[in-house]
CSV table of C-alpha atoms in Angstrom, one decimal:
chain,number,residue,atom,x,y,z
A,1,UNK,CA,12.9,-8.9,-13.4
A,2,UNK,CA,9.5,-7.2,-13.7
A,3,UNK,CA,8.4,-4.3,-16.6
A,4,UNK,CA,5.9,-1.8,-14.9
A,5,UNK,CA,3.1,-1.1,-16.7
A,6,UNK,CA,2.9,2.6,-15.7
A,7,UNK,CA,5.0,4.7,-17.4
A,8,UNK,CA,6.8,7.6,-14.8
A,9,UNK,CA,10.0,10.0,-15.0
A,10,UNK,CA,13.0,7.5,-15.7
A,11,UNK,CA,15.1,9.6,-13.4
A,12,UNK,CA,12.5,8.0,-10.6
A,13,UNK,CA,14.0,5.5,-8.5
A,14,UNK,CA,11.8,3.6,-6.2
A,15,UNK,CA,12.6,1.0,-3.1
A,16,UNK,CA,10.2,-1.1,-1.6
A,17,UNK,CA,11.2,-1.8,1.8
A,18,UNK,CA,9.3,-4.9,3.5
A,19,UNK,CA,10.3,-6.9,6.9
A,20,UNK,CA,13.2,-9.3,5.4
A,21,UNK,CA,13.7,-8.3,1.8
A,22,UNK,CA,14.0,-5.1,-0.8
A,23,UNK,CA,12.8,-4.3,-4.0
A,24,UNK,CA,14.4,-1.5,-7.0
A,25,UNK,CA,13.0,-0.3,-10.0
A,26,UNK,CA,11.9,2.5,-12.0
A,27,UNK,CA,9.4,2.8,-14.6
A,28,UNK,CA,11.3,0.0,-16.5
A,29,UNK,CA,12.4,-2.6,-14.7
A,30,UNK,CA,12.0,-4.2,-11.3
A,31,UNK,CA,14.4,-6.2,-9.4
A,32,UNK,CA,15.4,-7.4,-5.9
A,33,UNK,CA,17.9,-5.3,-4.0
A,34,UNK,CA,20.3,-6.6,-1.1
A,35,UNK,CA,21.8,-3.5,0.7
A,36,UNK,CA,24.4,-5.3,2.3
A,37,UNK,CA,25.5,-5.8,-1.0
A,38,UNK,CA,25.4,-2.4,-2.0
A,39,UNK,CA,26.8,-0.9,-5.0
A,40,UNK,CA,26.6,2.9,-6.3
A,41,UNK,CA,25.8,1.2,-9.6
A,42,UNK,CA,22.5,0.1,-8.3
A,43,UNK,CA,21.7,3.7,-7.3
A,44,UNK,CA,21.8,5.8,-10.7
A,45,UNK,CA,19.2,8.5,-9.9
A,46,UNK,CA,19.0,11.7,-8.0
A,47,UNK,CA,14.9,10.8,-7.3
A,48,UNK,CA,14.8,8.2,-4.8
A,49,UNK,CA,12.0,7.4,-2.9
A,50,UNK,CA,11.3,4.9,-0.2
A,51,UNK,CA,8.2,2.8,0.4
A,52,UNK,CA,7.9,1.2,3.6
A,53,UNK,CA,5.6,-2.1,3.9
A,54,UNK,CA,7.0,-3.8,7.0
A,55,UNK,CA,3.7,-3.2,9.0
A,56,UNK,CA,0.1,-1.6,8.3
A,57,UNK,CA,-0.4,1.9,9.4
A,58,UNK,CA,-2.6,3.5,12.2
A,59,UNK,CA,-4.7,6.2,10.7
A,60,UNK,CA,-4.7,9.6,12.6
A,61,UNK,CA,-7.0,12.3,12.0
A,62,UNK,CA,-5.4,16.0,11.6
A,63,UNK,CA,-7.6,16.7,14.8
A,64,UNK,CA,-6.8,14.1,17.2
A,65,UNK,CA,-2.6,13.7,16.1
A,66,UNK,CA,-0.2,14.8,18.6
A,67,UNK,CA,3.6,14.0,17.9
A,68,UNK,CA,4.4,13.3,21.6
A,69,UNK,CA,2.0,10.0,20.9
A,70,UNK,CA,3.3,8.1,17.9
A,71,UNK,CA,4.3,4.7,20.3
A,72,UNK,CA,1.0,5.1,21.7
A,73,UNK,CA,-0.9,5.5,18.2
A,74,UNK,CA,0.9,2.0,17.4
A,75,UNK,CA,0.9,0.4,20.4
A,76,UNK,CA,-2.5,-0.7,20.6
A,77,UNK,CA,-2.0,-2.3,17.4
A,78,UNK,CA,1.0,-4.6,17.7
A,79,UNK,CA,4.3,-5.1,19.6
A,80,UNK,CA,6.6,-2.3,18.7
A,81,UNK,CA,9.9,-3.8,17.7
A,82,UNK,CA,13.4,-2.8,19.6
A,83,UNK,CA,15.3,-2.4,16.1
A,84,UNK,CA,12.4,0.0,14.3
A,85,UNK,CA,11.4,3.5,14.6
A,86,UNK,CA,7.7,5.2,14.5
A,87,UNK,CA,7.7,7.6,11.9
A,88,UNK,CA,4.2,9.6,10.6
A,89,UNK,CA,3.4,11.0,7.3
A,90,UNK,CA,1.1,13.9,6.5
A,91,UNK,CA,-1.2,13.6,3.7
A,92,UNK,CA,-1.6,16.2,0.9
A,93,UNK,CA,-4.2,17.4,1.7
A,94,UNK,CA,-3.6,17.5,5.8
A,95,UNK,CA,-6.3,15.5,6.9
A,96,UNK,CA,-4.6,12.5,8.4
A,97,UNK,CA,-1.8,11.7,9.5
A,98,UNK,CA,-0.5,8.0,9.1
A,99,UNK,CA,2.0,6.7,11.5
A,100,UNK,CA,3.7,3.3,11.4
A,101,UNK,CA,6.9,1.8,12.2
A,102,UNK,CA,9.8,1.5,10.0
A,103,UNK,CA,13.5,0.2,9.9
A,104,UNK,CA,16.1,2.8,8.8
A,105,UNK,CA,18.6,0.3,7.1
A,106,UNK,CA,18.0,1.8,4.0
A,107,UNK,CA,17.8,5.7,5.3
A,108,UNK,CA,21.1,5.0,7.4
A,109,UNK,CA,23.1,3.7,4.3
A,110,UNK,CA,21.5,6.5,1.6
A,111,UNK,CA,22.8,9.1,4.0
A,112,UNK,CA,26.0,7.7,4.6
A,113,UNK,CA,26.4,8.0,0.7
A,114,UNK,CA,25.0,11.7,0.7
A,115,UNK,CA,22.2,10.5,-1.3
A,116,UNK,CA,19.1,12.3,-1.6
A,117,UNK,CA,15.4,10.4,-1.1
A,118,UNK,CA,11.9,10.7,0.5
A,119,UNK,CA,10.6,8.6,2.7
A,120,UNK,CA,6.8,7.0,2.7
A,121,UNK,CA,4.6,4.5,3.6
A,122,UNK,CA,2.7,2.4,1.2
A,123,UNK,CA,-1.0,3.5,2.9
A,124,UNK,CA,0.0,7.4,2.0
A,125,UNK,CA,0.9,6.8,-1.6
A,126,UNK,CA,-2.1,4.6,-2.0
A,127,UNK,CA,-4.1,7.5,0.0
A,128,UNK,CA,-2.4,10.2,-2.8
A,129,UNK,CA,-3.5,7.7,-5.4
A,130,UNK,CA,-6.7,7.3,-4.8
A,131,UNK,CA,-8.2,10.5,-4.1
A,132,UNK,CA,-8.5,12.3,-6.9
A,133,UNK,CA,-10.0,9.7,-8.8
A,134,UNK,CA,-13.5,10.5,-9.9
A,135,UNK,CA,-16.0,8.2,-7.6
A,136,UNK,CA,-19.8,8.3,-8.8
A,137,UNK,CA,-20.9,6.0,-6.0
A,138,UNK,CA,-22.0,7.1,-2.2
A,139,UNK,CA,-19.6,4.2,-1.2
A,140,UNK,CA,-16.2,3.8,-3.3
A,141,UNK,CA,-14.9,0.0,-2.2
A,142,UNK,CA,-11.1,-0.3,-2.9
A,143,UNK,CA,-9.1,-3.4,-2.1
A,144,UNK,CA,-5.7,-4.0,-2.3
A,145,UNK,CA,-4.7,-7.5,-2.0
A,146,UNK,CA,-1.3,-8.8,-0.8
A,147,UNK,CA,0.1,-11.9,-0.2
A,148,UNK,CA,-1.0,-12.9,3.1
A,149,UNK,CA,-3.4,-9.8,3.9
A,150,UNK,CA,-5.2,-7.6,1.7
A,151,UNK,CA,-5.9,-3.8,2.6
A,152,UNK,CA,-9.8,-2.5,2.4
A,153,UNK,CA,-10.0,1.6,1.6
A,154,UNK,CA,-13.4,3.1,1.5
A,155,UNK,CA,-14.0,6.9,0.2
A,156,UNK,CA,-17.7,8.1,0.8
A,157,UNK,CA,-18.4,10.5,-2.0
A,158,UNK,CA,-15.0,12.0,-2.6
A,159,UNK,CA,-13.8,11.7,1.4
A,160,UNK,CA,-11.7,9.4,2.7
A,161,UNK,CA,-13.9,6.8,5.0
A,162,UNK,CA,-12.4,3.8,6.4
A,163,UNK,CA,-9.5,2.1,6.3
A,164,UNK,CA,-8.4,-1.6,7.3
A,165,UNK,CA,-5.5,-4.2,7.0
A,166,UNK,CA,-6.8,-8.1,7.1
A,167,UNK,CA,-4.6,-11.0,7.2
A,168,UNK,CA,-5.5,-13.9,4.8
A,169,UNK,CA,-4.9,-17.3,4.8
A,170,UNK,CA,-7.5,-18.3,1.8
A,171,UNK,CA,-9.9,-17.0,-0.6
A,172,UNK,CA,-12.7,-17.6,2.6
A,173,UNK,CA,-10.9,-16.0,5.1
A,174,UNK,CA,-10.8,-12.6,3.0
A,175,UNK,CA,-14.6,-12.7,1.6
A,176,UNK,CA,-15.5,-13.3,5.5
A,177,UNK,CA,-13.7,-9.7,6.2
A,178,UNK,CA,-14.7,-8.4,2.9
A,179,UNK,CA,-18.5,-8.9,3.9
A,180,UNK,CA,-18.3,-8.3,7.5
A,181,UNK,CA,-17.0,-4.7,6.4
A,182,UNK,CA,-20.2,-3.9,4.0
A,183,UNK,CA,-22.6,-4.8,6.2
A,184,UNK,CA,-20.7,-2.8,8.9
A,185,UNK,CA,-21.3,0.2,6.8
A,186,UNK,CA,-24.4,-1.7,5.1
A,187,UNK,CA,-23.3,-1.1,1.8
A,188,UNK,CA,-26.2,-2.7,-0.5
A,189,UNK,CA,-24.6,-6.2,-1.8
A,190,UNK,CA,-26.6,-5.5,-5.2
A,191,UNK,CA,-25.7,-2.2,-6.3
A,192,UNK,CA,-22.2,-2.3,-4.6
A,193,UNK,CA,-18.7,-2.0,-6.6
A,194,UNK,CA,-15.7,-3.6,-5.4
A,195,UNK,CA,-12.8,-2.2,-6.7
A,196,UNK,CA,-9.5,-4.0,-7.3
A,197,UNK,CA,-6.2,-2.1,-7.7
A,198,UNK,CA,-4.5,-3.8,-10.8
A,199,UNK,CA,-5.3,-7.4,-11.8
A,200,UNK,CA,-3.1,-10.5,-11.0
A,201,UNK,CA,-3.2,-14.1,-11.7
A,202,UNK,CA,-2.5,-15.0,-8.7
A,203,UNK,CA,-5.7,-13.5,-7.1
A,204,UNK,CA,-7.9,-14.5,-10.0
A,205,UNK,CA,-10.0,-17.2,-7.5
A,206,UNK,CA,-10.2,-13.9,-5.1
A,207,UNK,CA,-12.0,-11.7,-7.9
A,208,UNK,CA,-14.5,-14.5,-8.5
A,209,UNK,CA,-15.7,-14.9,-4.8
A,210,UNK,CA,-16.0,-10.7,-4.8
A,211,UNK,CA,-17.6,-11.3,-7.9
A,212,UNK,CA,-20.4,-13.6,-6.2
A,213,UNK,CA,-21.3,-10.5,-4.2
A,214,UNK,CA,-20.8,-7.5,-5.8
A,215,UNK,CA,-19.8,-6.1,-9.1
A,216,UNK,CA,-16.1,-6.2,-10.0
A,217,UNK,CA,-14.3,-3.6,-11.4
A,218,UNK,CA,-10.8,-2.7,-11.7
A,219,UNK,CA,-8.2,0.4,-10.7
A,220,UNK,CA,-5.2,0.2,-13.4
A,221,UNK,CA,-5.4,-2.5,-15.6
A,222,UNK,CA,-8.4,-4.6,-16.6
A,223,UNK,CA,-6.1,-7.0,-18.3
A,224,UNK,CA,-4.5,-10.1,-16.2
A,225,UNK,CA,-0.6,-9.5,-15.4
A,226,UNK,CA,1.0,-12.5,-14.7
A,227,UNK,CA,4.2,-11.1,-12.6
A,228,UNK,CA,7.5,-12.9,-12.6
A,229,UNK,CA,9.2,-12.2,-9.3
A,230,UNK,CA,7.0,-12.2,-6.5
A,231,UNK,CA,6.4,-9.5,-4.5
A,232,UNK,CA,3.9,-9.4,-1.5
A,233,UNK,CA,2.3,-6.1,-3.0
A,234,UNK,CA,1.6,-6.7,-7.0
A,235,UNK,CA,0.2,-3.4,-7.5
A,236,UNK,CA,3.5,-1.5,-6.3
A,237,UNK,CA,5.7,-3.7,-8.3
A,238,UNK,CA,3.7,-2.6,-11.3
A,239,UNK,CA,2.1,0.2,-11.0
A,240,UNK,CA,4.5,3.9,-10.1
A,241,UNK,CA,1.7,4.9,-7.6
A,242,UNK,CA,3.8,7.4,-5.5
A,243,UNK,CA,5.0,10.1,-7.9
């Protein structure tokens, strides 16, 4: 069981939803969830909200989103599957839209029970995380690493950029994208910041090839959390970034 660092409303329930397994916890504890084996005793909160990671978003802007699309939008990324649905969020400040695909196990059986809960995916509560932090630089590097893939988010000046989901086998596989990205948008390797969120021990060897390139800072926690269940998104598990 993992203790979040964050501290959030304890009547905040969250479920992270990924392609074979679940996660539940609060601002106190963490632990797998099974919802075939479902009990009202693991539900103790009228605040429940959903985070979906099965696949990486599409990114839509406000101008260019049109409803009647959303198999199109994720079509030209990846097979859609037979047993999901393509579901969009709007962003607070109705920009973007961010459309992905999602199964409804857990929707299906929370309103069977008449239980209340949002829905989300993880790219719009990192989105609502990240942009009202203050960013001094022209280019604002964030990167959220996963178990096999690692999410790059770029703000220039205070406005949401670029956004990108790399798969990862090693530590050279993900400073190959990482560096093929900033001389894309020619970032300048000297003065650049890359930006962690959180700080794990099981990246460590991934902060010190950044760290070869660019300055290294960190979103969170600047102190090395070493989790105890594994989870394929660290930062979720302890961090309450979706409030």
């Amino acid at each position: 069981m993992q203790t979040r660092s964050k501290n959030n409303s304890p009547d905040t329930l969250e479920v992270h939803q990924f392609k074979s397994y679940f996660f539940i916890g609060n601002n106190n504890t963490f632990k797998l969830f099974n919802p075939k084996l479902y009990s009202k005793s693991d539900i103790k909160s009228n605040n429940i909200n959903i985070i979906h990671f099965e696949r990486p978003p599409v990114i839509i802007p406000k101008s260019l989103f049109k409803k009647d699309n959303l198999k199109k939008y994720v079509s030209t990324n990846y097979k859609i599957s037979k047993a999901s649905n393509i579901a969009y969020d709007e962003t607070n400040d109705k920009l973007i839209y961010i459309v992905y695909e999602r199964q409804n196990i857990l929707e299906s059986l929370f309103n069977k029970e008449n239980l209340e809960f949002r829905s989300i995916n993880y790219f719009t509560s990192l989105y609502e995380y990240l942009l009202p932090l203050k960013k001094k630089d022209d280019l604002s590097i964030y990167i959220n690493l996963q178990a096999n893939l690692f999410d790059l988010i770029i703000f220039k000046k205070n406005e949401f950029f670029y956004f990108n989901t790399f798969n990862k086998n090693n530590k050279e596989e993900f400073l190959y994208y990482l560096l093929y990205v900033l001389k894309n948008f020619e970032a300048d390797i000297n003065t650049s910041k890359i930006i962690f969120l959180g700080k794990f021990e099981e990246f460590k060897d991934y902060y010190e090839y950044a760290r070869s390139y660019a300055e290294v800072i960190f979103e969170e926690n600047n102190s090395e959390t070493k989790n105890t269940i594994k989870h394929e998104s660290p930062f979720f598990l302890n961090s309450l970034v979706w409030k």
